[in-house]
Structure formats: C-alpha cells, structure tokens
Amino acid sequence: RRMSTAFGARTTADAVLRGRDLSGQNMLVTGCNAGIGFETARALAAHGAHVIVACRTLDKANETSDRIRVAHPRAELSPLALDLGSFECIRQAVSSVPVGALHALICNAGLYMDEFEPTVEGLESTVGVCHYGHFLLTTLLVDKLRRAAPARVVMVASESHRYPARLDLEHFPLEAHNFKALTAYGQAKLANVLFANELTRRYRDVGIVANSVHPGSMIGTSIFRNSLPAKLFALAVRPFTKSIEQGAATTVYCATASELTNTGGQYFRDCKPHSMSRGARDAEVAKRLWLRTQEFVEARETHWPASHLRS
C-alpha cells in the first residue's frame, strides 16, 4: 500500500481521522490525562473507537474520561488505573481491561526526571516507566492483541533516541551513582524504538506489529512535570513548536492508517516514515534488550504467561 503524502508537520490528529469511523475498535492509551496522550485518546474516541483511558490513578482516568465526554457526549470510554512504575499495578490493570480483543495499544506515557528516583522494583524511573513498564504491559496484553489481529502497538519515542548513539546494556538502566537526566531519557526513548522493532520481529506472524514515533520536540506536555528547568525551557520554546493537536497526529496515524496494516518496525515523524538512528537499527541489541528485560520481569513476575516466551 502506498502511504499518504497529504499529511505533514502541521497535520492535526482530527485531520488524520477525518471521514474515518473507528466504531468497533478497542484502543488503549497510556498516560492520557494530559498533553499528547489526552489529545490522542480524545481524537480516537471522537471518531468512534472504544478508548481505554489509562492513567496513573483511577481518579485521573475518570477525570480524563469526563473531559472527553464534555466535547464528545457519545464517546465510548473505559477508565483504567495504570501505574507503570509498579509491576503489581500493571498486572492489576491488565486483569481489569474490559475487552477481550485489543486493536491498538498506544504506549504514550513518558517521564523525565531531574534526579535519580527508583520505581517499586528499584529501576531508574525514566527507563523503568517508559521501557520496563510498557514492556510488561504489552507482553501481558499480547493475547488480547492477537485476538484483534491485525493489531498495532505504537511506541511514542522521540528524536532523543539518537542520544546515546547506542544502548550500553552494561549501564542500563542507570543507577544513582551514574545518573544523568538527559542520558536516562535518551536511553528510554532508544529502548522504545528497539522494543517496537523486536516486538514486530517476534509477533508479526500472529498479526501484531509495532512502530515508534516522534511526536515533535518540546511540545507542551506534562512529561517535564518532575523537572523545573526542562519545564521552563519547554514553555519558552512553545511558540515555535507543534501544538498538542499536531503532536498527536503521528501517533493517531500509526494507530489507524489503513496503509500501515501489517507494517511494523518503522520510525515515523510528521506522519511519514523517517530514518531511525544506527543504534536503533541494531537488531542484535534489540534482541539482547528484550531478553534482558524479560529476565528481569520474569524474576519478579509470578504470573508470567509461558505463551509469551517467543524466540
């Protein structure tokens, strides 16, 4: 299929979906209480999708759902409490997903930390939430994705995946003694791209593919809520960046475009395929990252499904 050339940097999520009816499709969006995640969930729901609104707390998920219903009273929404910094919370969330089949999983939740802070499992939080949390969530949802095949996973990454140039698994994730905020964020985003590539390799044959996206630089989202310097810088450059509506467009495009059915392992920017870094194209590192993450998760997950141990 030929990919649309009509969309670009200034395209909005609603423009991508104009004329589309997503009725009957179940889609889960993480981190959708603000910013790009909220706009992604709102746009999908506005065009008929049943959106599972996944936020850190049920209060936030309910509040987000109420905000969407103000604009779209007929929106089909299911609030879900999902704290990606806790494996136990992730497992509880997956058991509460109210659908048997999932057509799209949008891993949008992100984090940027000024200081080292561990997750419940002791992982550096940026990588712990962005990579490990989404890894566990996605693999536990594989059966639901398989039932909806062809199904899609969208990893919201960033151009920051280019720094570091390669993923040093010997120092991944960072620890308190060697923590650097920008390095941790770059590691997390690089891991997102590598994960999408490896997920596609492992599950394409059962109808599940994944792509990674760059939504736009320094968009006014809540990702910098834990960093005052980054938050102030983002505010300063906001007049020169994409709007939230434009920032969600590439995510929505990858989740719904008919020309992308069964297309995976690609990196998108401005609703078009874009070259990923050399480090992100390293298939061997992608495999090693998967196995290393799986080993960590298995050691702490008593309910890990054997069906997910694909080579």
Coordinates of C-alpha atoms in Angstrom, one line a residue, residues 57-189:
T57 CA -4.8 6.7 39.2
L58 CA -8.4 5.9 38.7
D59 CA -9.3 9.5 39.7
K60 CA -7.2 10.8 36.9
A61 CA -8.7 8.3 34.5
N62 CA -12.2 9.2 35.5
E63 CA -11.4 12.9 35.3
T64 CA -9.9 12.5 31.8
S65 CA -12.9 10.5 30.6
D66 CA -15.3 13.2 31.9
R67 CA -13.3 15.9 30.0
I68 CA -13.5 13.9 26.8
R69 CA -17.3 13.4 27.2
V70 CA -17.8 17.1 27.6
A71 CA -16.6 17.5 24.0
H72 CA -18.0 14.2 22.8
P73 CA -21.0 13.0 24.8
R74 CA -21.3 9.7 22.9
A75 CA -17.7 8.8 23.4
E76 CA -17.2 5.2 24.5
L77 CA -14.6 5.3 27.3
S78 CA -13.3 2.9 30.0
P79 CA -11.2 4.5 32.7
L80 CA -8.3 2.4 33.9
A81 CA -5.8 2.9 36.8
L82 CA -2.3 2.1 35.4
D83 CA 0.9 3.0 37.3
L84 CA 3.7 1.9 35.0
G85 CA 6.2 2.3 37.9
S86 CA 4.8 -0.8 39.6
F87 CA 4.6 -4.3 38.2
E88 CA 1.9 -5.2 40.6
C89 CA -0.2 -2.3 39.4
I90 CA 0.4 -3.2 35.8
R91 CA -0.8 -6.7 36.4
Q92 CA -3.9 -5.5 38.2
A93 CA -4.6 -3.1 35.3
V94 CA -4.3 -5.8 32.7
S95 CA -6.7 -8.0 34.7
S96 CA -9.2 -5.1 34.6
V97 CA -9.1 -4.3 30.9
P98 CA -12.7 -4.6 29.9
V99 CA -12.3 -6.1 26.4
G100 CA -11.3 -9.5 25.1
A101 CA -9.7 -8.1 21.9
L102 CA -7.5 -5.0 21.6
H103 CA -6.9 -3.5 18.2
A104 CA -4.3 -0.9 19.2
L105 CA -2.1 -0.3 22.2
I106 CA -0.6 3.2 22.3
C107 CA 2.3 3.4 24.7
N108 CA 2.3 7.2 25.2
A109 CA 3.2 7.6 28.9
G110 CA 6.5 9.2 29.4
L111 CA 8.7 10.6 32.2
Y112 CA 11.7 12.9 32.6
M113 CA 13.4 13.1 36.0
D114 CA 16.0 15.6 37.2
E115 CA 17.2 13.4 40.0
F116 CA 17.5 9.6 40.4
E117 CA 14.4 8.0 41.7
P118 CA 13.6 4.3 41.7
T119 CA 10.4 2.5 40.7
V120 CA 8.8 0.0 43.1
E121 CA 11.1 -2.7 41.6
G122 CA 14.2 -0.5 42.1
L123 CA 14.7 0.6 38.5
E124 CA 15.7 4.1 37.5
S125 CA 12.2 5.7 36.9
T126 CA 12.6 7.1 33.4
V127 CA 13.6 3.8 31.9
G128 CA 11.5 1.9 34.5
V129 CA 8.3 3.6 33.4
C130 CA 9.0 4.2 29.7
H131 CA 10.5 0.9 28.9
Y132 CA 10.1 -1.8 31.6
G133 CA 6.6 -0.7 32.4
H134 CA 5.5 -0.7 28.8
F135 CA 7.3 -4.0 28.1
L136 CA 5.3 -5.7 30.8
L137 CA 2.0 -4.1 29.8
T138 CA 2.4 -5.0 26.2
T139 CA 3.5 -8.6 26.7
L140 CA 0.7 -9.2 29.1
L141 CA -1.8 -7.8 26.5
V142 CA -0.4 -10.0 23.7
D143 CA -3.3 -12.4 23.8
K144 CA -5.8 -9.6 23.5
L145 CA -3.9 -8.0 20.6
R146 CA -3.7 -11.4 18.9
R147 CA -7.5 -11.8 19.1
A148 CA -7.9 -8.5 17.2
A149 CA -5.2 -9.2 14.6
P150 CA -4.1 -7.4 12.6
A151 CA -3.3 -5.3 15.7
R152 CA -0.9 -2.5 16.3
V153 CA 1.4 -1.2 19.0
V154 CA 2.6 2.4 18.9
M155 CA 5.6 3.4 21.0
V156 CA 5.8 7.2 21.5
A157 CA 9.5 7.7 21.3
S158 CA 11.5 10.9 20.4
E159 CA 14.4 12.2 18.4
S160 CA 16.2 11.9 21.8
H161 CA 16.6 8.2 20.9
R162 CA 19.7 9.3 19.0
Y163 CA 21.5 10.2 22.2
P164 CA 23.2 8.0 23.3
A165 CA 24.2 6.7 19.9
R166 CA 23.9 3.1 21.1
L167 CA 22.3 1.4 24.1
D168 CA 25.0 0.3 26.5
L169 CA 23.3 -2.6 28.2
E170 CA 26.1 -2.8 30.8
H171 CA 24.9 0.6 32.1
F172 CA 21.2 0.2 31.6
P173 CA 19.3 1.4 33.4
L174 CA 21.4 4.0 35.1
E175 CA 21.9 3.9 38.9
A176 CA 22.1 6.6 41.5
H177 CA 25.9 6.9 41.2
N178 CA 26.0 7.5 37.4
F179 CA 22.6 9.1 36.8
K180 CA 22.3 11.8 34.2
A181 CA 18.8 13.1 33.3
L182 CA 19.4 13.5 29.6
T183 CA 21.2 10.2 29.3
A184 CA 18.4 8.4 31.1
Y185 CA 15.7 10.0 28.8
G186 CA 17.7 9.1 25.7
Q187 CA 18.1 5.5 26.9
A188 CA 14.4 5.2 27.5
K189 CA 13.5 6.6 24.1

